[in-house]
mmCIF file of C-alpha atoms in Angstrom:
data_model
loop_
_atom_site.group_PDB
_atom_site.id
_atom_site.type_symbol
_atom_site.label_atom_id
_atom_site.label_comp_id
_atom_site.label_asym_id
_atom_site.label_seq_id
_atom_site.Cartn_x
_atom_site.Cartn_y
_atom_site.Cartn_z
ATOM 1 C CA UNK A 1 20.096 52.016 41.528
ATOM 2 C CA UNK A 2 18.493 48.772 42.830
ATOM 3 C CA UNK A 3 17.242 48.191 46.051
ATOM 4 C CA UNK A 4 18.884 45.964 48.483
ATOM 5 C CA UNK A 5 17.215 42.558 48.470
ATOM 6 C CA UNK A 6 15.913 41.865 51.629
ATOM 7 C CA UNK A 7 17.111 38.876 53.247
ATOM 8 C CA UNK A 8 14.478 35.582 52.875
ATOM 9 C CA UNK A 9 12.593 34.212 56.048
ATOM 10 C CA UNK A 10 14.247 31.548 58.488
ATOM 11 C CA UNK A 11 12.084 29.042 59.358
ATOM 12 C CA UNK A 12 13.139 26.477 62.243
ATOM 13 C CA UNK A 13 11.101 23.607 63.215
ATOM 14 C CA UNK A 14 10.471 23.126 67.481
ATOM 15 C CA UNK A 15 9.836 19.533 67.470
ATOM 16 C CA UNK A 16 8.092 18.220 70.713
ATOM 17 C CA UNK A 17 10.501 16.532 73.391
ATOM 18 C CA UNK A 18 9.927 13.528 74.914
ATOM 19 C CA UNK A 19 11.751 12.431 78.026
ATOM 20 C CA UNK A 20 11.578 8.678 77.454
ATOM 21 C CA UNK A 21 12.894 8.441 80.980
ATOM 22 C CA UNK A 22 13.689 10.764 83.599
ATOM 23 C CA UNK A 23 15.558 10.317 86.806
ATOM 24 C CA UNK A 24 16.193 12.895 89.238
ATOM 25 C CA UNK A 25 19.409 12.622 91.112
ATOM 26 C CA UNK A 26 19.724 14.856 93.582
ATOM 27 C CA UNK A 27 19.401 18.333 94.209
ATOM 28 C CA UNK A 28 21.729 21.652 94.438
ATOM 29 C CA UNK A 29 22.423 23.849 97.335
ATOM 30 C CA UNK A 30 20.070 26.567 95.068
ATOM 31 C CA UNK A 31 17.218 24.578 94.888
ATOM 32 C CA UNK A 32 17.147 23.317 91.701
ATOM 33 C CA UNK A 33 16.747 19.570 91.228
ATOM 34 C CA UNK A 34 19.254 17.767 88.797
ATOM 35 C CA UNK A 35 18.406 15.232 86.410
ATOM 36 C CA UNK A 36 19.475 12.656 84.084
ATOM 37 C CA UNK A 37 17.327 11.547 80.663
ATOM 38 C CA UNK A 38 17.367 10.720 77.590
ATOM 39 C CA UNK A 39 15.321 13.545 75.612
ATOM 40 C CA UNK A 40 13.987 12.723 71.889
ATOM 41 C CA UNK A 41 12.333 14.387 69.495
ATOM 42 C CA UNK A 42 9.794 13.773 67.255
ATOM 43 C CA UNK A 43 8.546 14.652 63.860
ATOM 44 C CA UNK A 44 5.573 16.700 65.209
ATOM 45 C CA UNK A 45 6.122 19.938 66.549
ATOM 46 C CA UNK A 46 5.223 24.157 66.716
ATOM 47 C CA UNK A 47 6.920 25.752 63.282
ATOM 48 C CA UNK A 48 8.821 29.240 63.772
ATOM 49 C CA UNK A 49 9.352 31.820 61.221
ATOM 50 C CA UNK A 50 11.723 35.261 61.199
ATOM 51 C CA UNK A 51 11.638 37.897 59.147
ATOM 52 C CA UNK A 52 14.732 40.014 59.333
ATOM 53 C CA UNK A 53 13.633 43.711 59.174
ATOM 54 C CA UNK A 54 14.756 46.764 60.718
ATOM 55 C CA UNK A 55 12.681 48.121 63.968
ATOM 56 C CA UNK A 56 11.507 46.710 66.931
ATOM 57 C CA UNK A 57 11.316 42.971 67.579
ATOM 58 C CA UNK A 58 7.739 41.554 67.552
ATOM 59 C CA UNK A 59 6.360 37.978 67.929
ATOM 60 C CA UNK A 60 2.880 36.947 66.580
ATOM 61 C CA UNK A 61 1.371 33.594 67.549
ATOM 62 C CA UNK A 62 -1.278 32.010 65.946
ATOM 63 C CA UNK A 63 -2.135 28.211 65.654
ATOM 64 C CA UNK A 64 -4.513 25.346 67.334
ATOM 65 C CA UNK A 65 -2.740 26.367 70.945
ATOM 66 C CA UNK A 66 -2.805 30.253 70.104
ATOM 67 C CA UNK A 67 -5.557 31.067 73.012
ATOM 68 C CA UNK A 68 -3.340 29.429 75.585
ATOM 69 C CA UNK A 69 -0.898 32.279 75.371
ATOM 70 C CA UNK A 70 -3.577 34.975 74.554
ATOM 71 C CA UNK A 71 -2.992 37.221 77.672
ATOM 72 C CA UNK A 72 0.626 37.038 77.550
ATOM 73 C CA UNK A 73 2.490 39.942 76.834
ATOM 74 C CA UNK A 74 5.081 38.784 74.063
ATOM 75 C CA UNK A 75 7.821 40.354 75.511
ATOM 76 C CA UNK A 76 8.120 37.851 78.712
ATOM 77 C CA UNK A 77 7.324 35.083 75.813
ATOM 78 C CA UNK A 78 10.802 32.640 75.510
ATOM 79 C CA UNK A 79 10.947 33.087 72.441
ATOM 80 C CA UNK A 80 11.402 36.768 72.621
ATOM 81 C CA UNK A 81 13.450 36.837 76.026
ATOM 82 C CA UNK A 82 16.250 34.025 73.798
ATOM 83 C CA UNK A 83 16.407 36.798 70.492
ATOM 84 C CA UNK A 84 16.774 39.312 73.167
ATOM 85 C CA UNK A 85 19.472 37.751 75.402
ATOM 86 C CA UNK A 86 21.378 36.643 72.252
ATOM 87 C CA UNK A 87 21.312 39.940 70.971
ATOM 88 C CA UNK A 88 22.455 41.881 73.908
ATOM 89 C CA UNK A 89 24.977 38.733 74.526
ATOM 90 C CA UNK A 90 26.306 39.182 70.890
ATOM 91 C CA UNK A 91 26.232 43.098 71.338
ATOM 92 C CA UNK A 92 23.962 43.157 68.655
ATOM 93 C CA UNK A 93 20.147 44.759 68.279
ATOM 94 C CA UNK A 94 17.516 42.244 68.602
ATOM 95 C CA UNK A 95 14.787 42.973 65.332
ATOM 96 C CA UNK A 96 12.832 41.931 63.356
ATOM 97 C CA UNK A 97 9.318 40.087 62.904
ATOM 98 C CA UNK A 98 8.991 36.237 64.420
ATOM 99 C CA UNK A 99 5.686 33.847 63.736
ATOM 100 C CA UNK A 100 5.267 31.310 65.670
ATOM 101 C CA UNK A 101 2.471 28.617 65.027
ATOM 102 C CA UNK A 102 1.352 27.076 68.184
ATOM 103 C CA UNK A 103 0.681 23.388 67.258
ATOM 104 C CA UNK A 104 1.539 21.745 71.000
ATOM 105 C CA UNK A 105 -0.237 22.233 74.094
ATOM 106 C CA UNK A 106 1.230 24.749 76.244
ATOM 107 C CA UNK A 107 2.727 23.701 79.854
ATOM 108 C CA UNK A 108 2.203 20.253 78.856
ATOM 109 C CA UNK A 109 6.301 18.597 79.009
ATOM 110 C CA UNK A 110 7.134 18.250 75.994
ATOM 111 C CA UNK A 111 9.042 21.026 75.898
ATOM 112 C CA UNK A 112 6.965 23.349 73.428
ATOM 113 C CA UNK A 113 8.252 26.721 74.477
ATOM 114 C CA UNK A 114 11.494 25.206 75.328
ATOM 115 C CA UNK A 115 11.424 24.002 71.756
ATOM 116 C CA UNK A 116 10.425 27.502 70.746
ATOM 117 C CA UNK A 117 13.121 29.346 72.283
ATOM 118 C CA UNK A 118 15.635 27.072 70.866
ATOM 119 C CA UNK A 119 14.441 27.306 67.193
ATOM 120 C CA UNK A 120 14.501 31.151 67.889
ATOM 121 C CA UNK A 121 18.230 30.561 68.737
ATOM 122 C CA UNK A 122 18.550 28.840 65.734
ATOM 123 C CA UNK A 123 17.355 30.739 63.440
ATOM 124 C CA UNK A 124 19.305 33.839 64.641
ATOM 125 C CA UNK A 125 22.202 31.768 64.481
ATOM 126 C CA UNK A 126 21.449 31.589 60.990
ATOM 127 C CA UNK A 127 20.463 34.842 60.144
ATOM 128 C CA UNK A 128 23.780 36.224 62.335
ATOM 129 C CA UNK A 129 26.151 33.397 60.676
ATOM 130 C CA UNK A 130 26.586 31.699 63.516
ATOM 131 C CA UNK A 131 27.488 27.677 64.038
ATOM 132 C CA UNK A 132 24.721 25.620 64.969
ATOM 133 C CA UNK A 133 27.178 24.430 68.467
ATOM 134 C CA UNK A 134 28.604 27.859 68.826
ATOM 135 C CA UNK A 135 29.151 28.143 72.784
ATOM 136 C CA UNK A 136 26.840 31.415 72.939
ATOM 137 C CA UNK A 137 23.520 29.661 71.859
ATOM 138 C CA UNK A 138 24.236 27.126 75.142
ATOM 139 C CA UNK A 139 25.087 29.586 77.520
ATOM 140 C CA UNK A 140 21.947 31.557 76.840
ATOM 141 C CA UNK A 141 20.105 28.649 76.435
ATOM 142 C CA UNK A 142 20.801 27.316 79.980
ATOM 143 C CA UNK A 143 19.988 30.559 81.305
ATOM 144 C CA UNK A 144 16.721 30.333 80.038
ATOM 145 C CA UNK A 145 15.522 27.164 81.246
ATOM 146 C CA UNK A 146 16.613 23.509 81.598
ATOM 147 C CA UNK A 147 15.224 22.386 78.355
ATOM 148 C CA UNK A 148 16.699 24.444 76.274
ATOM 149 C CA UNK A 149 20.016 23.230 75.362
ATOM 150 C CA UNK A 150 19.179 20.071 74.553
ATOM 151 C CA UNK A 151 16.116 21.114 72.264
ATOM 152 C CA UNK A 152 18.642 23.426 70.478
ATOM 153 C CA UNK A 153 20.235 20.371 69.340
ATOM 154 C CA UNK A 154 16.940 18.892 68.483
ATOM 155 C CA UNK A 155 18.621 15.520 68.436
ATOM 156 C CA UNK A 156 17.891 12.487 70.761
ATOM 157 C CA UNK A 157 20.998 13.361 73.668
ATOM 158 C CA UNK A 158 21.351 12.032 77.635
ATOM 159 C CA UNK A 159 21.224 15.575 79.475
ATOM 160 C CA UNK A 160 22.414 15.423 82.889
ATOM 161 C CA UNK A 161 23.153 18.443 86.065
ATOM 162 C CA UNK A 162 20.032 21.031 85.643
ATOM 163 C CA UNK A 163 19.726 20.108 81.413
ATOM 164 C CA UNK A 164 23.209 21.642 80.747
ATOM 165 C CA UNK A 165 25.460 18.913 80.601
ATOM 166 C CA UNK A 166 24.386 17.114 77.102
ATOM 167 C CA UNK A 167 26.285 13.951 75.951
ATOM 168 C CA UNK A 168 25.919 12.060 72.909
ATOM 169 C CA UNK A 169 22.704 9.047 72.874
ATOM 170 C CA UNK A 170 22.707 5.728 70.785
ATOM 171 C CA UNK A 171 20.559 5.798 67.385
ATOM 172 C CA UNK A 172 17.443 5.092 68.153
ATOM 173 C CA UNK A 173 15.237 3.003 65.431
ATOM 174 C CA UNK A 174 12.280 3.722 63.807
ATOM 175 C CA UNK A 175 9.379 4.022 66.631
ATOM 176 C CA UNK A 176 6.408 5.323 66.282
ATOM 177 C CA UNK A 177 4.785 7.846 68.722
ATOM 178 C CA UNK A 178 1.415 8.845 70.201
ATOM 179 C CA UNK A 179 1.312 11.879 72.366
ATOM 180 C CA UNK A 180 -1.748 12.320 74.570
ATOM 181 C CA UNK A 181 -2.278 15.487 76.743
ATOM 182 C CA UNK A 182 -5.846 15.873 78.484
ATOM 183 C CA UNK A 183 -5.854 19.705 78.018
ATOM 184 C CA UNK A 184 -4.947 20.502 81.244
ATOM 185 C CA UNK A 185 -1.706 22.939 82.045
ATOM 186 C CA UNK A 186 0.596 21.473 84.703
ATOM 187 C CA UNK A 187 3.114 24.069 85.955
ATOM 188 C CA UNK A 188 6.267 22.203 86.746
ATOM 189 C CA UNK A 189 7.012 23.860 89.665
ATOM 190 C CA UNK A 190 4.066 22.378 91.286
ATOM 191 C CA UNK A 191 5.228 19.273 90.517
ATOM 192 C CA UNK A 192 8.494 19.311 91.904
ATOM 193 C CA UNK A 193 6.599 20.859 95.138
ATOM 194 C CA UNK A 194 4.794 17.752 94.977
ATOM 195 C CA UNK A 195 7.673 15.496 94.749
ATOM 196 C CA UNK A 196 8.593 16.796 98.586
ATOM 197 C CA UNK A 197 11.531 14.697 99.566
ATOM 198 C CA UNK A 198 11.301 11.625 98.175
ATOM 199 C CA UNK A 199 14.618 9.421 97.407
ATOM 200 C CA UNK A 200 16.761 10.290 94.801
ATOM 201 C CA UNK A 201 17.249 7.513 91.598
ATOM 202 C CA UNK A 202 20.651 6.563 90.014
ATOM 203 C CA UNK A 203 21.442 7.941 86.269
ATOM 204 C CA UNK A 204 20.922 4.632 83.983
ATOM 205 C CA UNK A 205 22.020 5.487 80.786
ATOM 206 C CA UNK A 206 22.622 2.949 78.552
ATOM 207 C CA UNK A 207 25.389 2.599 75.443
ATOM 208 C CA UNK A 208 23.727 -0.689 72.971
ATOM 209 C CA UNK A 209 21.616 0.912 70.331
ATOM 210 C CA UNK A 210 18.411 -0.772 70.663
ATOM 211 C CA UNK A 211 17.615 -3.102 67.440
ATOM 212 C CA UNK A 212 13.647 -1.972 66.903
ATOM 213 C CA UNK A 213 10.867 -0.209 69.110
ATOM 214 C CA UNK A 214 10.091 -3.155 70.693
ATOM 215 C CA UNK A 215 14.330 -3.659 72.112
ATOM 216 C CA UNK A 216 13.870 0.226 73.052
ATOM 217 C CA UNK A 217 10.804 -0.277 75.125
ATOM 218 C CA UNK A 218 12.686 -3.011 76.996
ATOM 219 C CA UNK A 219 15.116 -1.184 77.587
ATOM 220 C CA UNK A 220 13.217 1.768 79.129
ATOM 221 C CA UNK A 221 11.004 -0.101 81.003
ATOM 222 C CA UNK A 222 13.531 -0.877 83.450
ATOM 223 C CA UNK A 223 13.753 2.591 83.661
ATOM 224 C CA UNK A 224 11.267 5.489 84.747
ATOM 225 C CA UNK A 225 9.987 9.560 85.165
ATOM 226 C CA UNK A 226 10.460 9.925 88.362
ATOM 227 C CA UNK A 227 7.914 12.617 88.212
ATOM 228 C CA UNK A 228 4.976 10.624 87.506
ATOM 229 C CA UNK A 229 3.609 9.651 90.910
ATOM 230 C CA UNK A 230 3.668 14.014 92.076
ATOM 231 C CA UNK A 231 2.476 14.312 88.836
ATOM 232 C CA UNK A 232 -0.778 12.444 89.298
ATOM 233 C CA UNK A 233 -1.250 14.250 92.729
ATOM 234 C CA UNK A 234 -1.493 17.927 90.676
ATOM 235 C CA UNK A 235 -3.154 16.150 87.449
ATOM 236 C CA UNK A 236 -5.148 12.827 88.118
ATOM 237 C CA UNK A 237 -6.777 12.543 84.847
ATOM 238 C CA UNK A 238 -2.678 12.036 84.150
ATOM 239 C CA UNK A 239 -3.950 8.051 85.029
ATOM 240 C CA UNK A 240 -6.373 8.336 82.495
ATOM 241 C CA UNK A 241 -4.549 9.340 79.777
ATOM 242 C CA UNK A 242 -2.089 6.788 80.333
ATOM 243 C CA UNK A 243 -4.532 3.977 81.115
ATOM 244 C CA UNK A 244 -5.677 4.537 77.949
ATOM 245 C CA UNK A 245 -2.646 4.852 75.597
ATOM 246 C CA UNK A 246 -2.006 0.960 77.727
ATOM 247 C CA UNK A 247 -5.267 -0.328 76.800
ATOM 248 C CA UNK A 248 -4.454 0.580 72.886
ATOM 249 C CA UNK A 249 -3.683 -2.045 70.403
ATOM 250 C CA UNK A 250 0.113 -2.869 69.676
ATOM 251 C CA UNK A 251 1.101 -0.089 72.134
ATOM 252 C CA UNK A 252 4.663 -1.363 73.719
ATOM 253 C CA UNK A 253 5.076 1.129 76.289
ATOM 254 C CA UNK A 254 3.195 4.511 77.890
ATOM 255 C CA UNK A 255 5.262 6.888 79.772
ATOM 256 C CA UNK A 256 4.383 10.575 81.370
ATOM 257 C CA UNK A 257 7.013 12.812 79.577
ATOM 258 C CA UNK A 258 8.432 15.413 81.525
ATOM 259 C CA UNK A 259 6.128 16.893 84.497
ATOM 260 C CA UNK A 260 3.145 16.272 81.777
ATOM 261 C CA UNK A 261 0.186 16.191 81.509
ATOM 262 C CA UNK A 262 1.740 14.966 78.355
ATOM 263 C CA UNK A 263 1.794 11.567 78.035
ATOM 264 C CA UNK A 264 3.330 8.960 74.953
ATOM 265 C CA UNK A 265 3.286 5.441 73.961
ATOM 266 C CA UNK A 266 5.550 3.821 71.646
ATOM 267 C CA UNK A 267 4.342 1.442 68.605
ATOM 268 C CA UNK A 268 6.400 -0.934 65.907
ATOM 269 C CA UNK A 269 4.094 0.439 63.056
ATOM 270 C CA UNK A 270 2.145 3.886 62.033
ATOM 271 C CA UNK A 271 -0.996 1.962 61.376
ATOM 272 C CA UNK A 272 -0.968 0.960 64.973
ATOM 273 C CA UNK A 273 -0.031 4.508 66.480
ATOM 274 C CA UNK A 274 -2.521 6.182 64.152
ATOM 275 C CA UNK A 275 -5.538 3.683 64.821
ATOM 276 C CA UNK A 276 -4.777 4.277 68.425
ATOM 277 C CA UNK A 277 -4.710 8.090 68.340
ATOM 278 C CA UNK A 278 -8.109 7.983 66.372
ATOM 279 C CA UNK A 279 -9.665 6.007 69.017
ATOM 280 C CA UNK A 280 -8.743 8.078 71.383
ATOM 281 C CA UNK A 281 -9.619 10.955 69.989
ATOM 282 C CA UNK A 282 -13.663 9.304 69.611
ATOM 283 C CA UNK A 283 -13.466 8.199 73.410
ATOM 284 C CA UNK A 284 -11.734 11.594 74.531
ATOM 285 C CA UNK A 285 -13.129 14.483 72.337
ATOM 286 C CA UNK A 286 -11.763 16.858 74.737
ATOM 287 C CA UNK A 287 -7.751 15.193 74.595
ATOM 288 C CA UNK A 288 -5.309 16.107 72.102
ATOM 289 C CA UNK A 289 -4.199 13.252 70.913
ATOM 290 C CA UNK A 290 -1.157 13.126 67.598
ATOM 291 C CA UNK A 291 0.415 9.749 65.958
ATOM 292 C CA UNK A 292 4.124 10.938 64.950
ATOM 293 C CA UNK A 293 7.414 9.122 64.807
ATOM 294 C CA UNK A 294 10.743 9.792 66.855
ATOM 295 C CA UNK A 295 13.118 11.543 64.787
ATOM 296 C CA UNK A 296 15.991 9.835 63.444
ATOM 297 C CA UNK A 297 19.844 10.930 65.224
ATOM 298 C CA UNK A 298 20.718 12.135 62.101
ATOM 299 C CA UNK A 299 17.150 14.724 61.525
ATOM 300 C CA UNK A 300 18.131 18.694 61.976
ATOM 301 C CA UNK A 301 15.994 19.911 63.927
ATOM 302 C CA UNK A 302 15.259 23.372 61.734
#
């Protein structure tokens, strides 16, 4: 008698998500503020691995950002809350051993436990035979946190209500990507505190797939975050980070994604994102600062 081979590890990418604008558009009798953007993803991102074994479920987390979750206890961790909810909505037993390396700054907009949470979908979707759009991986995903759904796609979408109504984006071409974060946590609850009651902005999607990164900077620069100005009130170094990305050579537009600190410029070339990332890291020792490229519409995100 042979033993029973035991089934090989999943391993799902979380790219970071960048909200290359970011309207909000009014706001539900709940409290919760409802949004319209156009998320993207790029090729730089936390890395998530499962082992299916029998027993309890555990998550270990190591990586550059490993120390910002340190003190958490890994059961209120997304990552282990989505394998839990999709078990017990799937009436099955949530197992099995998940690694997560910790490559993005925590609490920093780009959607890195978002991100997380949806590769954990993933990859029990996967490991459970499940569709990558089957229904069940949304519903838990908006349940979990507006971010979610779309990052389970992992593909540049428009999300609109409270990130669960996703609809289909143009291509976007080949642009290349700093990200910037000052290494300083900014709780988006704060920020939307911050944000008090100022006016409401119209959704402005738009349908032309832009031609280069220079066409898709024009085109977002007539758009905005809508975030940034209560953003600078919780983080001012926020002004920093993006003064400098601005000041860098063949950058074509610099942008606060989500409720930051993150911030990202776009650039025609990787010579010119990666000179400017290397700079910044000599002026800013203490920043995080990455050159990576947008993903292409047609990249999986696992």
């Amino acid at each position: 008698m042979t033993d029973t081979a035991r089934p090989a590890p999943i391993v799902e990418i979380a790219p970071a998500k960048l909200n290359l604008y970011l309207h909000v558009t009014g706001k539900r009798p709940d409290g919760y503020h409802m949004l319209d953007s156009l998320a993207a993803f790029t090729e730089l991102g936390d890395a998530l691995t499962l082992e299916p074994q029998a027993g309890e479920l555990t998550l270990t987390i190591t990586g550059p950002f490993a120390a910002s979750l340190a003190g958490e206890d890994p059961a209120d961790n997304l990552v282990t809350r989505a394998a839990r909810r999709l078990a017990d909505t799937l009436g099955r037993r949530a197992e099995g051993r998940i690694a997560l390396t910790k490559n993005l700054p925590v609490a920093s907009g780009i959607g890195g436990g978002s991100a997380d949470a949806a590769a954990c979908l993933r990859a029990l979707a996967r490991l459970w035979g499940l569709p990558a759009d089957a229904p069940v991986l949304f519903e838990v995903a908006a349940g979990l946190g507006a971010d979610i759904p779309v990052c389970v796609v992992g593909r540049n979408r428009y999300f609109g209500g409270v990130g669960d109504q996703l609809a289909a984006a143009p291509p976007l071409p080949e642009t290349h990507v700093v990200l910037v974060n000052p290494n300083v946590p900014v709780p988006t609850p704060a920020v939307f505190k911050a944000r008090g009651a100022a006016p409401f902005s119209q959704p402005a999607r738009f349908s032309e797939a832009p031609r280069d990164a220079a066409a898709l900077a024009d085109l977002l620069r007539a758009r905005g975050n809508d975030l940034t100005a209560p953003a600078l009130t919780v983080a001012p170094v926020i002004a920093d980070v993006l003064s400098a990305l601005e000041r860098s050579d063949g950058c074509l537009l610099s942008r606060l994604s989500g409720s930051g600190a993150t911030c990202f410029a776009l650039y025609a070339t990787a010579t010119e994102a990666e000179s400017a990332a290397a700079r910044i890291r000599t002026a800013e020792p203490g920043w995080w600062a990455q050159a990576t490229r947008l993903r292409s519409d047609d990249s999986a995100a696992g």
